[in-house]
Short mmCIF file of C-alpha atoms in Angstrom, two decimals:
data_model
loop_
_atom_site.label_atom_id
_atom_site.label_comp_id
_atom_site.label_asym_id
_atom_site.label_seq_id
_atom_site.Cartn_x
_atom_site.Cartn_y
_atom_site.Cartn_z
CA LEU A 20 16.82 -0.72 10.74
CA ALA A 21 14.93 -3.58 9.12
CA THR A 22 12.43 -1.06 7.73
CA ALA A 23 15.24 1.20 6.53
CA THR A 24 16.75 -1.62 4.47
CA LEU A 25 13.49 -1.87 2.50
CA PHE A 26 14.08 1.65 1.17
CA LEU A 27 17.87 1.98 1.33
CA ARG A 28 19.32 -1.37 0.40
CA PRO A 29 22.88 -1.56 1.80
CA ALA A 30 23.83 -4.17 -0.78
CA GLU A 31 23.13 -1.65 -3.54
CA LEU A 32 24.70 1.34 -1.82
CA PHE A 33 27.90 -0.48 -0.84
CA GLU A 34 29.21 -3.23 -3.13
CA PRO A 35 31.24 -5.06 -0.42
CA LEU A 36 27.91 -5.78 1.33
CA ALA A 37 26.33 -7.35 -1.77
CA GLU A 38 26.58 -10.94 -0.46
CA MET A 39 25.38 -10.19 3.06
CA GLN A 40 21.79 -11.00 4.08
CA ILE A 41 21.39 -7.80 6.09
CA TYR A 42 17.59 -7.56 6.06
CA GLU A 43 17.20 -11.20 7.09
CA GLY A 44 19.72 -10.74 9.91
CA LEU A 45 17.93 -7.67 11.24
CA MET A 46 14.58 -9.46 11.09
CA LEU A 47 15.95 -12.41 13.04
CA GLY A 48 17.33 -9.95 15.60
CA CYS A 49 13.90 -8.34 15.98
CA LEU A 50 12.33 -11.78 16.28
CA ALA A 51 14.74 -12.84 19.02
CA PHE A 52 13.60 -9.93 21.20
CA SER A 53 9.91 -10.02 20.27
CA PHE A 54 8.90 -13.64 19.64
CA ASN A 55 6.99 -14.21 22.87
CA ASP A 56 5.08 -10.94 22.61
CA MET A 57 4.37 -11.44 18.89
CA GLN A 58 2.53 -14.70 19.51
CA HIS A 59 -0.10 -12.73 21.43
CA HIS A 60 -1.18 -10.88 18.28
CA PHE A 61 -1.92 -14.16 16.49
CA SER A 62 -3.94 -15.72 19.28
CA LYS A 63 -7.59 -16.52 18.58
CA ARG A 64 -8.78 -13.69 20.81
CA MET A 65 -6.56 -11.03 19.22
CA LEU A 66 -7.42 -12.17 15.69
CA CYS A 67 -11.08 -11.62 16.51
CA TRP A 68 -10.29 -8.23 18.06
CA GLN A 69 -8.28 -7.04 15.05
CA PRO A 70 -9.91 -8.11 11.74
CA VAL A 71 -7.03 -6.56 9.77
CA THR A 72 -4.64 -9.16 11.20
CA LEU A 73 -7.23 -11.89 10.71
CA CYS A 74 -7.50 -11.02 7.01
CA VAL A 75 -3.71 -10.90 6.61
CA VAL A 76 -3.50 -14.42 8.04
CA GLY A 77 -6.41 -15.29 5.73
CA VAL A 78 -4.26 -14.30 2.73
CA LEU A 79 -1.73 -16.95 3.80
CA LEU A 80 -4.53 -19.51 3.99
CA GLY A 81 -5.74 -18.33 0.58
CA ILE A 82 -2.27 -18.97 -0.88
CA VAL A 83 -2.29 -22.50 0.52
CA MET A 84 -5.79 -23.26 -0.79
CA SER A 85 -5.04 -21.80 -4.23
CA HIS A 86 -2.34 -24.45 -4.72
CA LEU A 87 -3.94 -27.25 -2.71
CA THR A 88 -7.03 -27.29 -4.95
CA HIS A 89 -4.66 -27.93 -7.89
CA LEU A 90 -2.63 -30.48 -5.89
CA TYR A 91 0.49 -28.40 -6.42
CA ILE A 92 2.50 -29.20 -3.30
CA GLY A 93 5.61 -27.35 -4.50
CA GLY A 94 3.53 -24.21 -4.95
CA ILE A 95 2.29 -24.48 -1.36
CA SER A 96 5.86 -24.72 -0.07
CA ASP A 97 7.17 -21.83 -2.17
CA GLY A 98 4.13 -19.63 -1.56
CA VAL A 99 4.13 -20.16 2.20
CA GLN A 100 7.88 -19.53 2.50
CA PHE A 101 7.60 -16.32 0.48
CA PHE A 102 4.59 -14.89 2.28
CA ALA A 103 5.76 -16.06 5.72
CA LYS A 104 8.57 -13.47 5.51
CA THR A 105 6.02 -10.77 4.81
CA LEU A 106 3.77 -12.01 7.61
CA LEU A 107 6.77 -12.01 9.97
CA TYR A 108 7.46 -8.35 9.24
CA TYR A 109 3.79 -7.50 9.79
CA GLY A 110 3.75 -9.36 13.12
CA LEU A 111 6.95 -7.71 14.34
CA LEU A 112 5.59 -4.29 13.41
CA LEU A 113 2.47 -4.91 15.49
CA THR A 114 4.58 -6.10 18.40
CA VAL A 115 7.23 -3.39 18.47
CA VAL A 116 5.10 -0.35 17.57
CA ASN A 117 3.04 -0.51 20.76
CA SER A 118 2.99 3.05 22.13
CA GLN A 119 2.23 6.57 20.98
CA SER A 120 5.91 7.51 20.87
CA ARG A 121 6.71 4.41 18.83
CA VAL A 122 3.92 5.11 16.36
CA ARG A 123 5.38 8.56 15.77
CA ALA A 124 8.90 7.15 15.60
CA PHE A 125 7.85 4.57 13.02
CA MET A 126 6.04 7.18 10.93
CA GLY A 127 9.17 9.32 11.08
CA THR A 128 11.36 6.37 10.09
CA VAL A 129 9.25 5.64 7.02
CA ALA A 130 9.16 9.34 6.07
CA VAL A 131 12.92 9.91 6.44
CA CYS A 132 13.86 6.68 4.65
CA GLY A 133 11.41 7.41 1.84
CA ILE A 134 12.73 10.97 1.44
CA THR A 135 16.34 9.75 1.41
CA MET A 136 15.60 7.16 -1.27
CA VAL A 137 13.69 9.64 -3.44
CA SER A 138 16.52 12.18 -3.04
CA LEU A 139 19.01 9.67 -4.44
CA CYS A 140 16.66 8.97 -7.35
CA MET A 141 16.28 12.68 -8.06
CA LEU A 142 20.06 13.17 -8.08
CA ASP A 143 20.38 10.38 -10.62
CA PHE A 144 17.38 11.54 -12.69
CA TRP A 145 18.78 15.08 -13.03
CA GLU A 146 22.24 13.63 -13.79
CA ILE A 147 23.82 15.32 -10.79
CA GLN A 148 25.16 11.98 -9.59
CA ASP A 149 25.22 8.68 -11.47
CA PHE A 150 24.23 5.74 -9.26
CA LYS A 151 24.78 2.30 -10.78
CA PHE A 152 21.86 0.80 -8.85
CA ILE A 153 19.33 3.25 -10.34
CA GLU A 154 18.31 2.93 -13.98
CA GLN A 155 15.81 5.45 -15.31
CA LEU A 156 13.07 4.31 -17.68
CA SER A 157 12.61 5.61 -21.21
CA ASP A 158 8.94 4.87 -21.82
CA PHE A 159 6.60 5.25 -24.77
CA ASP A 160 4.74 8.56 -24.73
CA LYS A 161 2.85 9.01 -28.02
CA VAL A 162 3.15 9.10 -31.80
CA ASP A 163 3.38 12.61 -33.26
CA ASP A 164 1.66 13.92 -36.40
CA GLU A 165 4.59 12.76 -38.55
CA GLY A 166 4.32 9.19 -37.28
CA GLU A 167 7.41 9.39 -35.11
CA VAL A 168 7.39 7.58 -31.78
CA LEU A 169 8.06 9.90 -28.84
CA THR A 170 9.40 8.69 -25.53
CA VAL A 171 9.42 10.17 -22.04
CA LEU A 172 12.01 9.66 -19.30
CA ARG A 173 10.44 8.33 -16.11
CA MET A 174 12.14 8.18 -12.73
CA ARG A 175 12.66 4.82 -11.09
CA GLY A 176 13.38 3.90 -7.49
CA THR A 177 15.82 1.52 -5.85
CA GLY A 178 15.46 -2.19 -5.17
CA ILE A 179 11.85 -3.30 -4.97
CA PHE A 180 10.67 0.18 -6.02
CA GLN A 181 12.17 0.15 -9.52
CA ASP A 182 8.81 0.53 -11.24
CA PRO A 183 7.98 4.27 -11.52
CA ASN A 184 4.49 3.49 -10.22
CA ASP A 185 6.03 1.82 -7.15
CA LEU A 186 8.17 4.86 -6.54
CA ALA A 187 5.14 7.15 -6.94
CA MET A 188 3.28 5.04 -4.37
CA VAL A 189 6.10 5.57 -1.87
CA ILE A 190 6.31 9.30 -2.67
CA VAL A 191 2.61 9.76 -1.88
CA ALA A 192 2.82 7.90 1.45
CA THR A 193 6.04 9.66 2.39
CA GLY A 194 4.63 13.06 1.49
CA ILE A 195 1.54 12.59 3.64
CA LEU A 196 3.64 11.47 6.61
CA GLY A 197 5.89 14.47 6.04
CA LEU A 198 2.84 16.74 6.14
CA TYR A 199 2.00 15.30 9.56
CA PHE A 200 5.37 16.34 10.97
CA LEU A 201 5.20 19.73 9.22
CA LEU A 202 1.77 20.59 10.64
CA ASP A 203 2.39 19.18 14.12
CA ARG A 204 3.06 22.28 16.22
CA SER A 205 4.58 20.22 19.01
CA ASN A 206 7.69 19.88 16.82
CA GLY A 207 8.41 23.59 17.24
CA PRO A 208 10.05 25.88 14.66
CA LEU A 209 12.15 23.01 13.30
CA ARG A 210 9.02 21.54 11.74
CA TRP A 211 9.33 24.06 8.90
CA LEU A 212 12.40 22.18 7.69
CA TRP A 213 9.95 19.59 6.34
CA THR A 214 8.94 22.06 3.60
CA ILE A 215 12.21 21.34 1.76
CA PRO A 216 11.74 17.56 1.29
CA LEU A 217 8.02 18.04 0.67
CA ALA A 218 8.75 20.41 -2.21
CA MET A 219 11.22 17.85 -3.56
CA LEU A 220 8.58 15.10 -3.32
CA ALA A 221 6.09 17.24 -5.25
CA GLY A 222 8.59 17.49 -8.10
CA ALA A 223 9.47 13.81 -7.83
CA ILE A 224 5.88 12.64 -8.38
CA ILE A 225 5.92 14.51 -11.71
CA CYS A 226 9.25 12.91 -12.66
CA THR A 227 7.79 9.41 -12.26
CA GLY A 228 5.20 10.13 -14.95
CA SER A 229 2.81 7.89 -13.01
CA ARG A 230 -0.89 8.50 -13.60
CA GLY A 231 -1.76 6.18 -10.71
CA GLY A 232 0.65 8.03 -8.44
CA LEU A 233 -0.80 11.44 -9.28
CA LEU A 234 -4.33 10.12 -8.72
CA ALA A 235 -3.25 8.51 -5.44
CA GLY A 236 -1.73 11.79 -4.28
CA ALA A 237 -4.88 13.72 -5.17
CA THR A 238 -7.20 11.29 -3.39
CA GLY A 239 -4.89 11.10 -0.38
CA VAL A 240 -4.91 14.87 0.01
CA PHE A 241 -8.69 14.90 -0.50
CA VAL A 242 -9.17 12.41 2.36
CA LEU A 243 -6.77 14.36 4.57
CA VAL A 244 -8.74 17.58 4.00
CA LEU A 245 -12.00 15.68 4.49
CA PHE A 246 -10.91 14.39 7.90
CA GLN A 247 -9.30 17.67 8.96
CA CYS A 248 -11.60 20.34 7.54
CA GLY A 249 -14.90 18.66 6.74
CA ARG A 250 -16.90 17.63 3.71
CA LYS A 251 -17.61 21.08 2.23
CA THR A 252 -13.98 22.15 2.14
CA ALA A 253 -12.87 18.82 0.69
CA ILE A 254 -15.50 18.88 -2.06
CA THR A 255 -14.65 22.50 -2.93
CA LEU A 256 -10.95 21.70 -3.27
CA GLY A 257 -11.78 18.55 -5.23
CA VAL A 258 -13.86 20.50 -7.74
CA LEU A 259 -11.15 23.15 -8.11
CA ALA A 260 -8.52 20.45 -8.69
CA ALA A 261 -10.70 18.79 -11.33
CA CYS A 262 -11.18 22.13 -13.11
CA ALA A 263 -7.43 22.76 -13.09
CA LEU A 264 -6.61 19.32 -14.51
CA PRO A 265 -7.05 20.22 -18.22
CA PHE A 266 -4.57 23.09 -17.82
CA VAL A 267 -1.87 20.90 -16.29
CA GLY A 268 -1.41 18.68 -19.34
CA GLY A 269 1.23 16.02 -19.73
CA ARG A 270 1.21 12.25 -19.65
CA GLN A 271 -0.08 11.94 -16.10
CA THR A 272 -3.36 13.75 -16.76
CA GLU A 273 -4.25 11.70 -19.85
CA LEU A 274 -6.63 8.86 -18.96
CA ASP A 275 -7.49 6.84 -22.07
CA PHE A 276 -9.35 3.54 -21.76
CA GLU A 277 -9.44 2.94 -25.51
CA GLU A 278 -5.73 2.80 -26.31
CA GLY A 279 -2.33 2.96 -24.64
CA THR A 280 -1.29 1.47 -21.31
CA GLY A 281 -4.71 2.07 -19.75
CA ALA A 282 -6.45 -0.06 -22.37
CA GLU A 283 -3.76 -2.74 -22.16
CA ARG A 284 -4.18 -3.09 -18.41
CA ILE A 285 -7.95 -3.37 -18.65
CA GLU A 286 -7.47 -6.17 -21.19
CA LEU A 287 -5.21 -7.92 -18.67
CA TRP A 288 -7.96 -7.64 -16.06
CA ARG A 289 -10.47 -9.08 -18.53
CA ASP A 290 -8.19 -12.00 -19.41
CA GLY A 291 -7.63 -12.65 -15.72
CA PHE A 292 -11.36 -12.77 -14.99
CA ASP A 293 -11.77 -15.16 -17.92
CA GLU A 294 -9.37 -17.56 -16.18
CA ILE A 295 -11.64 -17.95 -13.16
CA LYS A 296 -14.91 -18.55 -15.06
CA SER A 297 -14.64 -22.10 -13.81
CA PRO A 298 -14.39 -24.03 -10.53
CA ASP A 299 -11.30 -21.89 -9.84
CA ILE A 300 -13.52 -18.96 -8.87
CA VAL A 301 -13.53 -20.02 -5.20
CA PHE A 302 -9.80 -20.56 -4.61
CA GLY A 303 -8.25 -19.14 -7.78
CA ILE A 304 -5.77 -20.33 -10.36
CA GLY A 305 -2.86 -20.43 -7.89
CA GLN A 306 -0.67 -17.79 -6.29
CA GLY A 307 2.00 -16.62 -8.74
CA PHE A 308 0.25 -17.96 -11.85
CA PHE A 309 -1.44 -14.81 -13.21
CA ALA A 310 1.48 -13.94 -15.48
CA ASP A 311 1.73 -17.54 -16.70
CA ALA A 312 -1.96 -17.61 -17.60
CA VAL A 313 -2.31 -14.14 -19.10
CA GLY A 314 1.21 -13.10 -20.10
CA LEU A 315 1.76 -10.26 -17.62
CA VAL A 316 0.76 -9.44 -14.06
CA ALA A 317 -2.62 -7.73 -13.66
CA HIS A 318 -1.30 -4.27 -12.76
CA ASN A 319 -4.17 -4.18 -10.26
CA SER A 320 -3.58 -5.75 -6.85
CA PHE A 321 -7.25 -6.51 -6.23
CA VAL A 322 -7.87 -8.13 -9.62
CA HIS A 323 -4.59 -10.01 -9.17
CA ALA A 324 -5.64 -11.33 -5.77
CA TYR A 325 -9.14 -12.33 -6.89
CA VAL A 326 -7.77 -14.24 -9.89
CA GLU A 327 -4.85 -15.97 -8.17
CA LEU A 328 -6.52 -16.64 -4.80
CA GLY A 329 -10.17 -16.76 -5.87
CA LEU A 330 -13.07 -15.21 -4.04
CA PHE A 331 -11.81 -16.54 -0.72
CA GLY A 332 -8.22 -15.24 -0.81
CA GLY A 333 -9.18 -12.13 -2.76
CA THR A 334 -11.76 -11.26 -0.13
CA MET A 335 -9.16 -11.71 2.61
CA PHE A 336 -6.76 -9.35 0.81
CA PHE A 337 -9.52 -6.82 0.21
CA GLY A 338 -10.73 -7.24 3.80
CA ALA A 339 -7.42 -6.15 5.33
CA PHE A 340 -7.79 -2.70 3.74
CA PHE A 341 -11.56 -2.65 4.21
CA PHE A 342 -11.37 -3.18 7.97
CA ALA A 343 -8.46 -0.76 8.37
CA GLY A 344 -10.48 1.97 6.66
CA LEU A 345 -13.67 1.04 8.48
CA GLN A 346 -12.02 1.34 11.89
CA LEU A 347 -10.44 4.68 11.04
CA LEU A 348 -13.86 5.89 9.91
CA ARG A 349 -15.58 4.51 13.01
CA MET A 350 -13.22 6.47 15.26
CA GLY A 351 -15.10 9.61 14.20
CA PHE A 352 -18.24 8.35 15.92
CA LYS A 353 -16.66 7.62 19.30
CA GLU A 354 -15.65 9.65 22.32
CA TYR A 355 -12.14 9.07 23.65
CA SER A 356 -11.87 10.41 27.16
CA THR A 357 -8.49 8.75 27.78
CA LEU A 358 -7.01 9.08 24.28
CA SER A 359 -4.32 11.74 24.00
CA PRO A 360 -5.03 14.54 21.50
CA ALA A 361 -1.63 13.86 19.91
CA LEU A 362 -2.60 10.29 19.10
CA LEU A 363 -5.97 11.37 17.76
CA LYS A 364 -4.27 13.87 15.43
CA ILE A 365 -2.53 11.00 13.64
CA ARG A 366 -5.83 9.56 12.39
CA PRO A 367 -6.40 11.84 9.34
CA TYR A 368 -2.87 11.27 8.04
CA LEU A 369 -3.06 7.48 8.35
CA ALA A 370 -6.44 7.56 6.60
CA ALA A 371 -4.84 9.56 3.77
CA VAL A 372 -1.86 7.18 3.55
CA LEU A 373 -4.20 4.18 3.40
CA THR A 374 -6.35 5.80 0.70
CA GLY A 375 -3.35 6.77 -1.41
CA TRP A 376 -1.90 3.27 -1.16
CA VAL A 377 -5.18 1.62 -2.14
CA VAL A 378 -5.59 3.91 -5.16
CA SER A 379 -2.00 3.16 -6.21
CA MET A 380 -2.70 -0.57 -6.08
CA PHE A 381 -5.29 -0.19 -8.82
CA SER A 382 -2.35 0.17 -11.22
CA LEU A 383 0.11 -2.23 -9.53
CA SER A 384 0.16 -5.89 -8.51
CA ARG A 385 1.55 -5.78 -4.99
CA CYS A 386 -0.49 -8.39 -3.12
CA TYR A 387 2.26 -10.21 -1.25
CA VAL A 388 5.21 -7.82 -0.81
CA VAL A 389 6.40 -6.31 2.46
CA PRO A 390 5.69 -2.60 1.70
CA THR A 391 1.96 -3.32 1.34
CA TYR A 392 1.90 -4.99 4.73
CA LEU A 393 4.04 -2.23 6.21
CA ILE A 394 1.10 0.08 5.52
CA LEU A 395 -1.42 -2.42 6.92
CA GLY A 396 0.78 -3.06 9.95
CA MET A 397 1.10 0.65 10.66
CA MET A 398 -2.71 0.95 10.53
CA ALA A 399 -3.31 -2.09 12.74
CA ALA A 400 -0.68 -1.02 15.31
CA TYR A 401 -2.30 2.40 15.60
CA LEU A 402 -5.84 0.98 15.81
CA ASN A 403 -4.78 -1.51 18.50
CA LEU A 404 -3.38 1.39 20.50
CA VAL A 405 -6.60 3.39 20.09
CA GLY A 406 -8.61 0.42 21.37
CA LEU A 407 -6.52 0.35 24.53
CA HIS A 408 -7.38 4.01 25.19
CA THR A 409 -11.14 3.71 24.99
CA ALA A 410 -13.11 3.80 28.22
CA PRO A 411 -13.38 0.94 29.03
CA PRO A 412 -10.65 -0.52 26.75
CA GLU A 413 -12.27 -2.38 23.84
CA PRO A 414 -11.46 -3.03 20.17
CA LEU A 415 -12.98 -0.83 17.50
CA LEU A 416 -14.35 -3.91 15.70
CA ILE A 417 -14.85 -7.52 16.73
CA TRP A 418 -14.92 -10.34 14.19
CA ASN A 419 -18.40 -11.83 14.28
CA ARG A 420 -21.25 -12.84 12.00
CA TRP A 421 -22.15 -9.23 11.22
CA GLN A 422 -18.56 -8.43 10.15
CA ILE A 423 -18.51 -11.52 7.93
CA ILE A 424 -21.70 -10.36 6.21
CA ARG A 425 -20.35 -6.83 5.88
CA LEU A 426 -17.05 -8.04 4.39
CA THR A 427 -18.76 -10.46 2.03
CA ALA A 428 -21.09 -7.77 0.72
CA ALA A 429 -18.28 -5.21 0.28
CA SER A 430 -15.97 -7.71 -1.42
CA ALA A 431 -18.74 -8.96 -3.73
CA THR A 432 -19.56 -5.38 -4.70
CA THR A 433 -15.90 -4.68 -5.47
CA PHE A 434 -15.51 -7.90 -7.47
CA VAL A 435 -18.64 -7.26 -9.53
CA GLY A 436 -17.67 -3.62 -10.02
CA LEU A 437 -14.21 -4.53 -11.31
CA TYR A 438 -15.65 -7.18 -13.61
CA ALA A 439 -18.33 -4.83 -14.94
CA PHE A 440 -15.66 -2.21 -15.59
CA THR A 441 -13.66 -4.65 -17.73
CA VAL A 442 -16.80 -5.68 -19.64
CA ILE A 443 -17.61 -2.06 -20.45
CA PHE A 444 -14.13 -0.79 -21.31
CA ALA A 445 -12.12 -3.84 -22.47
#
């Protein structure tokens, strides 16, 4: 129910509930039943056994250090209170989603809630039903030959997903999870009912007009095919998709780094990097200060994290996704004599969800919000479960000196790559 309120906000759907703190109440209810068990996941031993959780906790430390180095005590208080709510959701997800059936149930919950939200947005977008809590976006498209400015209508989501790019991010994740239930033969003939919402989601991604969303969907499907069918099939489909791109047309297939929103975002990245060419490079300019320093948020979660939290906090944020992907990849090199085939079948879909979400974050600043850590929590819960089913039970990765070196090298490569990109194209 707490997860459902992230997608379907009761206060927006029903006006009499506008003043009620429903999400907070549900979270406190979850905490009351799970507090003792949740502490286990944040013990020293479990943090070392699950580097994803360690890095998520490291983001909190990065927030504290980003303000402490500037002696901004109020920022520490506000930043910790804000991110503590996100960390609480992440911890409860790890605690509650602790079996194969619960992993599937959680995936189904996210898929159904996402589909329901997108359905409401589609009804409003096509003017079938007017919802007061959904406002569509009329965005700049291009200037025609006569010098007239043309606009395009882009579909927005509800609540925290009002940005079309946010909605596209959810559509991609929801679609991949829906594919899992469609292709899982254990669901019987009823699984074909998933074709209806999946077709609707395919149309919805176009309605958002999100370039990042379309790219996230393409890369997510590519990873899914790569894990399911092998490298040759994935590369073949990737080449065919690239060849078909020029014939699709439209706003979403136009990638221009010299003008338009693409160029503007790269300039924001450049201005952000300029802010940390100083002692702030280690711990950043302070969580929440990117927009104050540059004028807008970075529209890139990784650039945003590196600038606000410095190399330390940015590396922790990057590391949460890095270790999630690394463990999913490492599963392909292990034998699981006690792992159920049904649980193993989930791996390609979670890898695709993770990839799609990461690609989406290259056009959005979503470093501290709950949906990002919903994805990380779903990954970590699944990976913890896989570790329990190895023979003998052992974690897929253990935090040690080698993992620190590996993370440092990967984060440094990403940081330098992003900076070099801004130098070349800004």
